[in-house]
Amino acid sequence: MTVELEALTSTLFSTCDAMLGDTITITPPSAAAISLKANVSHRYRRADFGLSASTVQDAMLDVDKSLLPGKPGAGWTVALPLIAGKTFEPRDVQSDDSGRRWEFGLKELKGG
């Protein structure tokens, strides 16, 4: 029996998310919060402020498109368990190579 790998891709992604993913909360504008498992890559990056710079904590998310009601963007908020007490907004949202997932960075919302 021939195994069609393309047909297994969505199942593979969702199984990996369920077993290895971080539970995040993402809230679309004017909608209820959605808790889901996603691939969250925590990292540190350099932030330039003109005459000074610092290292800030950041994250990149990889989320199954079928779990969200649309493309994340302005007005959406994201909460991460490993960066507690801060709220973020998606930035640089793009479709991944498979076309099945959203990949995006986060921008911290001040006061959030």
Short mmCIF file of C-alpha atoms in Angstrom, two decimals:
data_model
loop_
_atom_site.label_atom_id
_atom_site.label_comp_id
_atom_site.label_asym_id
_atom_site.label_seq_id
_atom_site.Cartn_x
_atom_site.Cartn_y
_atom_site.Cartn_z
CA MET A 1 0.00 0.00 0.00
CA THR A 2 1.40 3.38 -1.00
CA VAL A 3 1.47 6.08 1.68
CA GLU A 4 0.53 9.52 0.38
CA LEU A 5 2.68 11.83 2.54
CA GLU A 6 0.90 14.97 1.37
CA ALA A 7 -2.34 13.62 2.78
CA LEU A 8 -0.69 13.12 6.19
CA THR A 9 0.80 16.64 6.49
CA SER A 10 -2.09 18.26 8.39
CA THR A 11 -2.30 15.35 10.82
CA LEU A 12 1.46 15.44 11.40
CA PHE A 13 1.37 19.20 12.14
CA SER A 14 -1.57 18.94 14.55
CA THR A 15 -0.04 15.93 16.34
CA CYS A 16 3.27 17.79 16.80
CA ASP A 17 1.42 20.87 18.11
CA ALA A 18 -0.59 18.77 20.56
CA MET A 19 2.47 16.97 21.92
CA LEU A 20 5.18 19.64 21.70
CA GLY A 21 3.38 22.97 21.40
CA ASP A 22 2.92 25.69 23.97
CA THR A 23 -0.61 26.61 24.99
CA ILE A 24 -1.22 30.20 23.94
CA THR A 25 -4.24 32.46 24.06
CA ILE A 26 -5.03 34.47 20.94
CA THR A 27 -7.94 36.89 20.80
CA PRO A 28 -9.35 38.22 17.52
CA PRO A 29 -10.95 41.68 17.63
CA SER A 30 -14.51 41.61 18.96
CA ALA A 31 -14.38 37.84 19.53
CA ALA A 32 -13.80 35.38 22.34
CA ALA A 33 -10.30 34.32 23.30
CA ILE A 34 -9.04 31.07 21.75
CA SER A 35 -6.67 28.80 23.69
CA LEU A 36 -4.66 26.54 21.42
CA LYS A 37 -1.40 24.69 21.05
CA ALA A 38 1.16 26.33 18.77
CA ASN A 39 4.83 26.13 17.90
CA VAL A 40 6.36 29.04 19.83
CA SER A 41 10.03 29.79 19.27
CA HIS A 42 11.27 31.98 22.15
CA ARG A 43 14.34 34.03 21.36
CA TYR A 44 16.27 37.13 22.25
CA ARG A 45 16.82 39.88 19.69
CA ARG A 46 18.58 43.23 19.59
CA ALA A 47 16.35 46.29 19.74
CA ASP A 48 17.91 49.56 18.56
CA PHE A 49 16.77 52.82 20.12
CA GLY A 50 18.88 55.36 18.23
CA LEU A 51 21.82 56.07 20.53
CA SER A 52 21.28 52.93 22.60
CA ALA A 53 20.30 49.32 22.15
CA SER A 54 19.22 46.42 24.30
CA THR A 55 18.41 42.75 24.12
CA VAL A 56 14.69 42.00 24.38
CA GLN A 57 12.74 38.78 24.73
CA ASP A 58 10.74 37.92 21.62
CA ALA A 59 8.89 35.00 20.08
CA MET A 60 7.90 33.66 16.67
CA LEU A 61 4.66 31.72 16.35
CA ASP A 62 3.64 29.01 13.91
CA VAL A 63 -0.14 28.41 14.13
CA ASP A 64 -2.47 26.08 12.22
CA LYS A 65 -4.71 28.26 10.00
CA SER A 66 -7.71 26.01 10.62
CA LEU A 67 -7.70 27.00 14.32
CA LEU A 68 -8.19 30.71 13.66
CA PRO A 69 -11.12 32.62 12.13
CA GLY A 70 -8.86 34.57 9.78
CA LYS A 71 -5.43 36.08 9.29
CA PRO A 72 -4.05 37.51 12.55
CA GLY A 73 -3.27 41.21 12.44
CA ALA A 74 -3.91 44.59 14.05
CA GLY A 75 -6.39 44.37 16.90
CA TRP A 76 -5.57 40.73 17.68
CA THR A 77 -3.84 39.99 20.98
CA VAL A 78 -1.62 37.08 22.01
CA ALA A 79 -0.67 35.91 25.51
CA LEU A 80 2.21 33.48 26.07
CA PRO A 81 2.75 31.41 29.23
CA LEU A 82 6.54 31.89 29.24
CA ILE A 83 6.26 35.68 28.99
CA ALA A 84 3.60 36.13 31.65
CA GLY A 85 1.96 39.48 32.30
CA LYS A 86 2.59 40.85 28.82
CA THR A 87 0.25 41.10 25.85
CA PHE A 88 1.40 41.05 22.24
CA GLU A 89 0.06 41.81 18.78
CA PRO A 90 0.97 39.78 15.68
CA ARG A 91 3.47 41.38 13.26
CA ASP A 92 4.82 40.31 9.88
CA VAL A 93 2.12 37.65 9.43
CA GLN A 94 2.84 35.31 6.53
CA SER A 95 1.67 31.96 5.26
CA ASP A 96 4.24 29.17 5.62
CA ASP A 97 5.55 27.14 2.67
CA SER A 98 2.85 24.51 3.09
CA GLY A 99 0.06 27.11 2.98
CA ARG A 100 -1.51 25.51 6.07
CA ARG A 101 -0.01 27.67 8.83
CA TRP A 102 0.44 31.29 9.85
CA GLU A 103 3.95 32.36 10.83
CA PHE A 104 4.42 35.64 12.65
CA GLY A 105 6.42 37.59 15.16
CA LEU A 106 5.05 39.53 18.08
CA LYS A 107 5.05 43.18 19.06
CA GLU A 108 4.55 43.96 22.75
CA LEU A 109 1.53 46.12 23.47
CA LYS A 110 2.39 48.81 26.01
CA GLY A 111 0.28 48.66 29.10
CA GLY A 112 -0.67 45.09 28.27
#
